[in-house]
Coordinates of C-alpha atoms and ligand atoms in Angstrom, one line a residue:
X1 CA 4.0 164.3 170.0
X2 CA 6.9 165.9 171.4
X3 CA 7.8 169.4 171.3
X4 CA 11.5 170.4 172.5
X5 CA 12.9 173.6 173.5
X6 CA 13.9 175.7 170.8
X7 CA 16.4 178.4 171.1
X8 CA 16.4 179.1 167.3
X9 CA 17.1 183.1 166.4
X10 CA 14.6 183.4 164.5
X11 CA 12.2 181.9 162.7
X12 CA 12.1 181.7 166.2
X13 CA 9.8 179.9 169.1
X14 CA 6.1 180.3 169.1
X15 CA 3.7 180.0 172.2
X16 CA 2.6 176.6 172.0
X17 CA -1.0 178.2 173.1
X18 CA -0.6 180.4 170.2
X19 CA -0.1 177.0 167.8
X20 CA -2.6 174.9 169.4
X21 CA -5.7 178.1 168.9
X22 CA -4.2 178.3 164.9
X23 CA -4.5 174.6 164.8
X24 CA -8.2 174.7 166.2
X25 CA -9.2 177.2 164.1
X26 CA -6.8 176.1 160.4
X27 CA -9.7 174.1 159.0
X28 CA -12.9 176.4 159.7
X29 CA -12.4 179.8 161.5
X30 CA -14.5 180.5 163.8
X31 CA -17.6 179.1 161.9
X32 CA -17.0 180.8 158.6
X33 CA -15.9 177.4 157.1
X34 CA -13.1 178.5 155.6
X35 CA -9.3 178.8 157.1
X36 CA -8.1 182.3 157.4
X37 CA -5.3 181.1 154.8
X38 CA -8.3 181.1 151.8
X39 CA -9.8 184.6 153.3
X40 CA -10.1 187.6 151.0
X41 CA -7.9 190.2 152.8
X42 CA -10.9 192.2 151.6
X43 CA -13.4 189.8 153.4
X44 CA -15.5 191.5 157.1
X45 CA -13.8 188.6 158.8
X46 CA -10.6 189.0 158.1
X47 CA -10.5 192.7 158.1
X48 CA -12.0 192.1 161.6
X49 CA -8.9 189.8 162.6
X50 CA -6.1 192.5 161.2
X51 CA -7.7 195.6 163.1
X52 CA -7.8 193.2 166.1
X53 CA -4.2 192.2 165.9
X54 CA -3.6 196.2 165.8
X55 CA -6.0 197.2 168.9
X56 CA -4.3 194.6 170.8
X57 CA -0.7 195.8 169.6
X58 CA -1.3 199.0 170.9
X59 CA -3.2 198.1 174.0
X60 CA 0.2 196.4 174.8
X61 CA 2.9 198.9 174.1
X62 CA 0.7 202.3 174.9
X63 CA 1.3 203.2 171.2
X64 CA 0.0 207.4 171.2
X65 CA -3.2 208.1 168.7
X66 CA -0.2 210.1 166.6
X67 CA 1.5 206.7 165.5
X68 CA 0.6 204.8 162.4
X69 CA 1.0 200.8 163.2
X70 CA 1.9 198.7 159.7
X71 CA 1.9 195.4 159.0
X72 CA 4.1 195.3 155.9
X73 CA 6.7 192.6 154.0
X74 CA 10.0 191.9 153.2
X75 CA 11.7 191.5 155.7
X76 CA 13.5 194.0 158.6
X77 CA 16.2 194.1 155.9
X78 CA 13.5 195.7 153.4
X79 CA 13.2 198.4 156.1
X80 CA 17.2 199.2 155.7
X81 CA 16.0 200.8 152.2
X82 CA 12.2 201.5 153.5
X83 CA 13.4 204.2 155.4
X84 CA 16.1 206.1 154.0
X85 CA 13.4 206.3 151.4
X86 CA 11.2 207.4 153.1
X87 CA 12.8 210.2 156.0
X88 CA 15.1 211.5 153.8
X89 CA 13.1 213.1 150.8
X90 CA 13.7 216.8 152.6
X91 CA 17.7 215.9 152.2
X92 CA 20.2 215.3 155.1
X93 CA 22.2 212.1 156.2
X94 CA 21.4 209.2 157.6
X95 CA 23.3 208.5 160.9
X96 CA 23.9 205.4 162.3
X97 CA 25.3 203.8 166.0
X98 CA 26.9 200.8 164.9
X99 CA 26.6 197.9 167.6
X100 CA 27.4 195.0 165.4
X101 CA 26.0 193.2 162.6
X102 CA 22.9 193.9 162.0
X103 CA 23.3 198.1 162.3
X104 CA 26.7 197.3 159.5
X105 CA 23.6 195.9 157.5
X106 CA 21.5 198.9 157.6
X107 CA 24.2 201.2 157.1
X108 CA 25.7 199.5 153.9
X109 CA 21.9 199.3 152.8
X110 CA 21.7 203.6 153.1
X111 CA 26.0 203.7 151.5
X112 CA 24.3 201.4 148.8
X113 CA 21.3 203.1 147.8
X114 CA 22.5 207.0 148.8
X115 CA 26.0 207.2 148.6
X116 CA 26.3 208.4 152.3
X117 CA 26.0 206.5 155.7
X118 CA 27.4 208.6 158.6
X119 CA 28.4 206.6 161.9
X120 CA 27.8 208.5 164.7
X121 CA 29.1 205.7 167.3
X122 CA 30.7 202.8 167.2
X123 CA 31.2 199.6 169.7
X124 CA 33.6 197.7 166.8
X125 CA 36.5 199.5 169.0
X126 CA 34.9 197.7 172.2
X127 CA 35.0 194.5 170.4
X128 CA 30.9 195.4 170.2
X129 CA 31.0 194.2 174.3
X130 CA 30.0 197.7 174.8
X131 CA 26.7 200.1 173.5
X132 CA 28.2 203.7 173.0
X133 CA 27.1 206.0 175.9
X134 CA 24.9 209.0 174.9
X135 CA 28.2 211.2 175.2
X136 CA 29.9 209.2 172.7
X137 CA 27.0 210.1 169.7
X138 CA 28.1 212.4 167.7
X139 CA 25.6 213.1 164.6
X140 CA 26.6 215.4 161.5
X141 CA 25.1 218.7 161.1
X142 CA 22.8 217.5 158.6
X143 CA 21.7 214.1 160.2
X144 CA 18.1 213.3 158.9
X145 CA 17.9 211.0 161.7
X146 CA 19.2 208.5 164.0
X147 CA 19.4 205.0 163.1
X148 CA 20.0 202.7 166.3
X149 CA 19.4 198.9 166.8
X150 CA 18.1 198.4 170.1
X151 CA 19.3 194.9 170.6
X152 CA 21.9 193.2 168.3
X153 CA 20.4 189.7 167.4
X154 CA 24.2 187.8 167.2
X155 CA 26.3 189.8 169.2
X156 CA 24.0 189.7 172.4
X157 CA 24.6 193.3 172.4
X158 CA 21.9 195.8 174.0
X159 CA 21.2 199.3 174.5
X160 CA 20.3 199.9 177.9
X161 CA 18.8 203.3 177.3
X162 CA 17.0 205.1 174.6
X163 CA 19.5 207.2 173.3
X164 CA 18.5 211.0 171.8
X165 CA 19.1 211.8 168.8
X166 CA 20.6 215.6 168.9
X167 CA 22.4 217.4 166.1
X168 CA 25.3 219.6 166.8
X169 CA 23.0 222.6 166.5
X170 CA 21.0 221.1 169.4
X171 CA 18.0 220.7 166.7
X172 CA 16.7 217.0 167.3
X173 CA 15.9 214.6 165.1
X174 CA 13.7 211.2 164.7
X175 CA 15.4 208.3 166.3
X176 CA 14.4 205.5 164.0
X177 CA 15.3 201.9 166.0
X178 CA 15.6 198.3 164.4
X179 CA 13.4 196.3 167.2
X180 CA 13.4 193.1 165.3
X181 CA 14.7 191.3 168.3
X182 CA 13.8 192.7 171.2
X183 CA 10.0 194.3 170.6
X184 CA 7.7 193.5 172.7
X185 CA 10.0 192.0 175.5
X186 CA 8.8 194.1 178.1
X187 CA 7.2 197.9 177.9
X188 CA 8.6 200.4 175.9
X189 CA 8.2 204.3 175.5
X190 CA 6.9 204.5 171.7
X191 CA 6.8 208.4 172.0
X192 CA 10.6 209.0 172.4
X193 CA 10.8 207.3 168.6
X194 CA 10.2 208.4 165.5
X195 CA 10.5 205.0 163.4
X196 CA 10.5 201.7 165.6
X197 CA 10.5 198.8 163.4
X198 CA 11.0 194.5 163.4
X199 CA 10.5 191.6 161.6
X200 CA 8.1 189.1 162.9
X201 CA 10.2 186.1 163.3
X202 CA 11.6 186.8 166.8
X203 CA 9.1 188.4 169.1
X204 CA 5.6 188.6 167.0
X205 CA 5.1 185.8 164.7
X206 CA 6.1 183.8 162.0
X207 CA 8.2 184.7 159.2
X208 CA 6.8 187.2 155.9
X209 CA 5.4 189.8 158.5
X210 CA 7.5 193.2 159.4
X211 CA 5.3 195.8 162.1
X212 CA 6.2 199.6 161.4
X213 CA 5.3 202.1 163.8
X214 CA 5.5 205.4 162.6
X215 CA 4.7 209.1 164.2
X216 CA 2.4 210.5 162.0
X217 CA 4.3 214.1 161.2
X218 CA 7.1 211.8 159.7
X219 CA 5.1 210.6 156.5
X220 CA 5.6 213.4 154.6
X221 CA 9.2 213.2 154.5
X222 CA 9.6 210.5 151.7
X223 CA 11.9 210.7 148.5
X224 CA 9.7 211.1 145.6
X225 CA 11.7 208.2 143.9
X226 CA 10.4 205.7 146.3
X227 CA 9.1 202.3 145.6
X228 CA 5.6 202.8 146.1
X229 CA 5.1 199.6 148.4
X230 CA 8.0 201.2 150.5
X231 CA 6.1 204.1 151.2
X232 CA 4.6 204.6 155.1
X233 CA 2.5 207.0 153.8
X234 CA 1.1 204.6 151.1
X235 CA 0.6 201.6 153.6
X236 CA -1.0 204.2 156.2
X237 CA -3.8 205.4 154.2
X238 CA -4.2 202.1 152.4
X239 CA -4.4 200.0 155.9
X240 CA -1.9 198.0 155.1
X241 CA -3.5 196.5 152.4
X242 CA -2.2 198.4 149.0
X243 CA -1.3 194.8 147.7
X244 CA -2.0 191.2 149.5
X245 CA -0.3 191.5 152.9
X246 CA 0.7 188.5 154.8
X247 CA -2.7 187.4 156.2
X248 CA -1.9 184.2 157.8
X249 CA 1.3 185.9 159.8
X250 CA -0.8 189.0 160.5
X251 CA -3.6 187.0 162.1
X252 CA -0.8 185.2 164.3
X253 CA 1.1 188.3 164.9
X254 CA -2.8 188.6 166.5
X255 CA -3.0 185.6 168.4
X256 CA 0.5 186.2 170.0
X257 CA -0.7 189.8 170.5
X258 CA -3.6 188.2 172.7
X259 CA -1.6 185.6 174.4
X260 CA 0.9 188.2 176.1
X261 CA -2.6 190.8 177.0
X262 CA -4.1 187.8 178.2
X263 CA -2.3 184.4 179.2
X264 CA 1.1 186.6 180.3
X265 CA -0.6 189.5 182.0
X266 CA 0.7 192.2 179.7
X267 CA 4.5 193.5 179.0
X268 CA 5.7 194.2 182.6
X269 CA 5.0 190.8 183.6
X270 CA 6.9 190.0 180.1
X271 CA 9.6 191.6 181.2
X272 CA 9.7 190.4 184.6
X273 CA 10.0 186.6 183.3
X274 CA 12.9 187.7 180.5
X275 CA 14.9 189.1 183.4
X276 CA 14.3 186.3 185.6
X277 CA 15.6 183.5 182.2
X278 CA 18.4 185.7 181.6
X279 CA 19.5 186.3 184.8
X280 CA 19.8 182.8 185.6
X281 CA 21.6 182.0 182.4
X282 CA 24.1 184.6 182.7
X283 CA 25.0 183.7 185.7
X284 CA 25.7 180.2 184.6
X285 CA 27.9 181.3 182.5
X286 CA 30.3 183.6 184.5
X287 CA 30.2 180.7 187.6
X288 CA 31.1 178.2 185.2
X289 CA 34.7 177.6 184.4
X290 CA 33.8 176.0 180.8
X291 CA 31.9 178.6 179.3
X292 CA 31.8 182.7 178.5
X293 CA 30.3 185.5 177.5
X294 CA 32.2 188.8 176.9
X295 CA 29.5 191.5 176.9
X296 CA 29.4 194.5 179.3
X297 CA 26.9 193.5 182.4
X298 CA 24.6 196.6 181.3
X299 CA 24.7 195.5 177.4
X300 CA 24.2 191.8 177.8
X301 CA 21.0 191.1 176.1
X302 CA 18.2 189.7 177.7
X303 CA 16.5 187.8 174.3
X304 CA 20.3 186.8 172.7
X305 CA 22.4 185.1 175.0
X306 CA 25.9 184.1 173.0
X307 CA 28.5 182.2 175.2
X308 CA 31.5 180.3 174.2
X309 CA 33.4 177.1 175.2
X310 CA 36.9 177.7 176.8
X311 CA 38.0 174.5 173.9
X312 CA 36.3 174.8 171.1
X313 CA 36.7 170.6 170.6
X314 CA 34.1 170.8 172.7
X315 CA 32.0 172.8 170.4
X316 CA 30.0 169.5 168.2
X317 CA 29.6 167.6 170.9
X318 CA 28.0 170.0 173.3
X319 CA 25.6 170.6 170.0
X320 CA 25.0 166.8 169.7
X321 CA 24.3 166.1 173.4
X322 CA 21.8 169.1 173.5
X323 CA 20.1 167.6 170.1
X324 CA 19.7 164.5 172.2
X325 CA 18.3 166.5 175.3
X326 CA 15.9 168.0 173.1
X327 CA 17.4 171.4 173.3
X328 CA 17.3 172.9 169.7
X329 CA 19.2 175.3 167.7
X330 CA 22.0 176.1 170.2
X331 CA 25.2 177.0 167.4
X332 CA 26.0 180.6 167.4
X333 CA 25.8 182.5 164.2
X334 CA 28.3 181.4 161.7
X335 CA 30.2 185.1 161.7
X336 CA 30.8 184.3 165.7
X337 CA 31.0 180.6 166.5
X338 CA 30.1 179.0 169.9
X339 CA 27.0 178.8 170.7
X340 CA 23.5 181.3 171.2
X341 CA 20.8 180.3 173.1
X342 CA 17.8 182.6 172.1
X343 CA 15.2 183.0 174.9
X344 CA 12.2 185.1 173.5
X345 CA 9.2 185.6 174.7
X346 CA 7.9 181.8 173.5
X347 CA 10.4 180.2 175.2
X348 CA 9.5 179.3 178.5
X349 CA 11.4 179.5 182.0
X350 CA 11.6 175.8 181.5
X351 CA 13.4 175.5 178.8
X352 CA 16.1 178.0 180.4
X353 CA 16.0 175.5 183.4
X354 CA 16.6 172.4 181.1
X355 CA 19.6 174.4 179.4
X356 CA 21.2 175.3 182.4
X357 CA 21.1 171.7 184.0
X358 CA 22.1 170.7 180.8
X359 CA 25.3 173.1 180.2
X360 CA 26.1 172.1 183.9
X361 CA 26.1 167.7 183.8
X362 CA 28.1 169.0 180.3
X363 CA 30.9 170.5 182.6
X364 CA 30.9 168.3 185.2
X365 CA 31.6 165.4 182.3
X366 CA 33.9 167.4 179.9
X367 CA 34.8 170.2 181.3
Ligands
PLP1 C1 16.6 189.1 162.1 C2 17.0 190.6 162.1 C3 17.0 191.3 161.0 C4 16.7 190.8 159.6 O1 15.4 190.3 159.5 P1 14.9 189.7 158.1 O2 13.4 189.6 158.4 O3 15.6 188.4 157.9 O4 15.2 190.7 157.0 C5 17.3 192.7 161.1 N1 17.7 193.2 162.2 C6 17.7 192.5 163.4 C7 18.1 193.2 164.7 C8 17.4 191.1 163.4 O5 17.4 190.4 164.5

């Protein structure tokens, strides 16, 4: 068995640590005799798995007692309606920073369903190589709440602060932040947030999974007209079980949970290692004559790393000759071109070390 280095952007990498304890325990968890596929979600041992998976979530990113953790469905892009629906049920607008693709997603979601979307900041006028500065937000005077996303999954575009989110009036309001890409890559402040939210498939787990973490004085701010599997409210007091959640993601959401408290050390020695992969790739890239990357220093992001070649003939065969090195998934979204190497958490310093060498003997032959 081989596995190679996969730089997918999700469904993305898993710790191979994490796969090998799933695979020891698929056919008969921990004794029950039973895999925790077939478990009732109802069942002492699997409610015992899902309340561990949470513990260890909040062990790891200091979540405060006044934060509600949920382990919902449907997607991060389910959360572009989940919560308009459910912060603006005393009225306002929803206001956006707009970094790039994904935040356009979010706020066409809120124009969709409620007619009104404000942008507060844009990069588009950077060419999205540059996050807004805090002096640049500007929210309406009946903003709801700010809608940020911290790290933008196919631009490579980060925030490199938390940004606050301050009407006109100088009244502030929740900051709500699309983490899908970037939770869990190193610590966090949960307390400066009102909404942080992310889909599995990057940083926590496999696909069907999406974590919510939501301050407690914010559930009672839903529209009445809300979905009722939408509501935070709903999925608080229910424990994330008002239907069938995802069991099988949620209980690897837990093993991954474990494997950065225990086998990485915890989020600051996350972080440390990111820095260290992306560091070394960026730096590649700008001493290289063959390839690019646009972004501002200070916005590149750490999990996304998009670079281009200077001749785009080059473009399939640099894919095919990475295939062959066993260096996956390296073509850049389709709306961009060139090519994104994705180095979550999963994907080891190695793997970054292989690419480089790689990208490097590719120049030297082609370039
Ligand atoms: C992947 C991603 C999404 C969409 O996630 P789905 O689970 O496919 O809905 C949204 N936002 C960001 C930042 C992402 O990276």
């Amino acid at each position: 068995m081989t596995r190679h280095f996969n730089f997918c952007a999700g469904p993305a990498a898993l710790p191979t640590a994490v796969l090998e304890r799933a695979r020891d325990e698929m056919l008969d968890y921990r004794g029950h005799g039973l895999s925790v596929m077939e478990m009732s979600h109802r069942s002492a041992e699997y409610v015992a798995i899902a309340e561990k998976a949470e513990a260890d979530l909040r062990e790891l990113l200091a979540i405060p007692a006044n934060y509600r953790v949920l382990f919902t469905q449907g997607g991060a892009t389910q959360q572009f309606a989940a919560v308009p629906y459910n912060l603006l049920g005393n009225g306002g607008t929803a206001n956006f920073v707009d970094t790039g693709i994904w935040s356009r997603k979010a706020i066409a979601e809120s124009h969709h369903l409620f007619g009104d979307a404000r942008v507060a900041a844009s990069s588009e006028a950077s060419g999205n190589t540059r996050v807004p500065q805090q002096g640049e937000i500007e929210l309406s005077h009946d903003a709801a709440y700010l809608h940020v996303t911290a790290n933008e999954t196919i631009g490579g575009l980060a925030f490199d602060y938390t940004p606050r989110a301050v009407r006109p009036d100088g009244g502030e309001v929740p900051l709500v932040c699309d983490m899908s890409s970037s939770i869990l890559s190193g610590p966090l402040d949960v307390s400066r947030y009102g909404v942080i939210y992310a889909g599995a498939q990057k940083n926590i787990g496999p696909a069907g999974l999406v974590v919510v973490i939501v301050r407690d004085d914010l559930l009672e701010r839903a529209r009445p007209d809300m979905p009722t599997l939408f509501g935070y409210k709903t999925l608080a007091e229910g424990g994330s079980m008002v239907n069938t959640p995802a069991t099988y993601s949620w209980y690897l959401a837990g093993l991954v949970f474990e494997w950065l408290r225990h086998d990485i050390g915890g989020l600051p020695a996350m972080e440390a290692i990111n820095a260290r992969k992306a560091a070394k790739l960026y730096a590649a890239i700008d001493d290289s004559e063959l390839y690019s990357n646009p972004i501002a220093p200070a916005n590149r992001s750490r999990m996304n790393v998009p670079f281009v070649l200077a001749d785009e003939r080059l473009d399939r065969p640099f894919l095919a000759e990475a295939e062959q090195a066993g260096l996956l998934n390296l073509k850049g979204h389709r709306s961009v071109g060139g090519m994104r190497a994705s180095l979550y958490n999963a994907v080891p310093e190695a793997a970054v070390d292989a690419l480089i060498d790689f990208m490097a003997d590719f120049e030297n032959r082609k370039g």
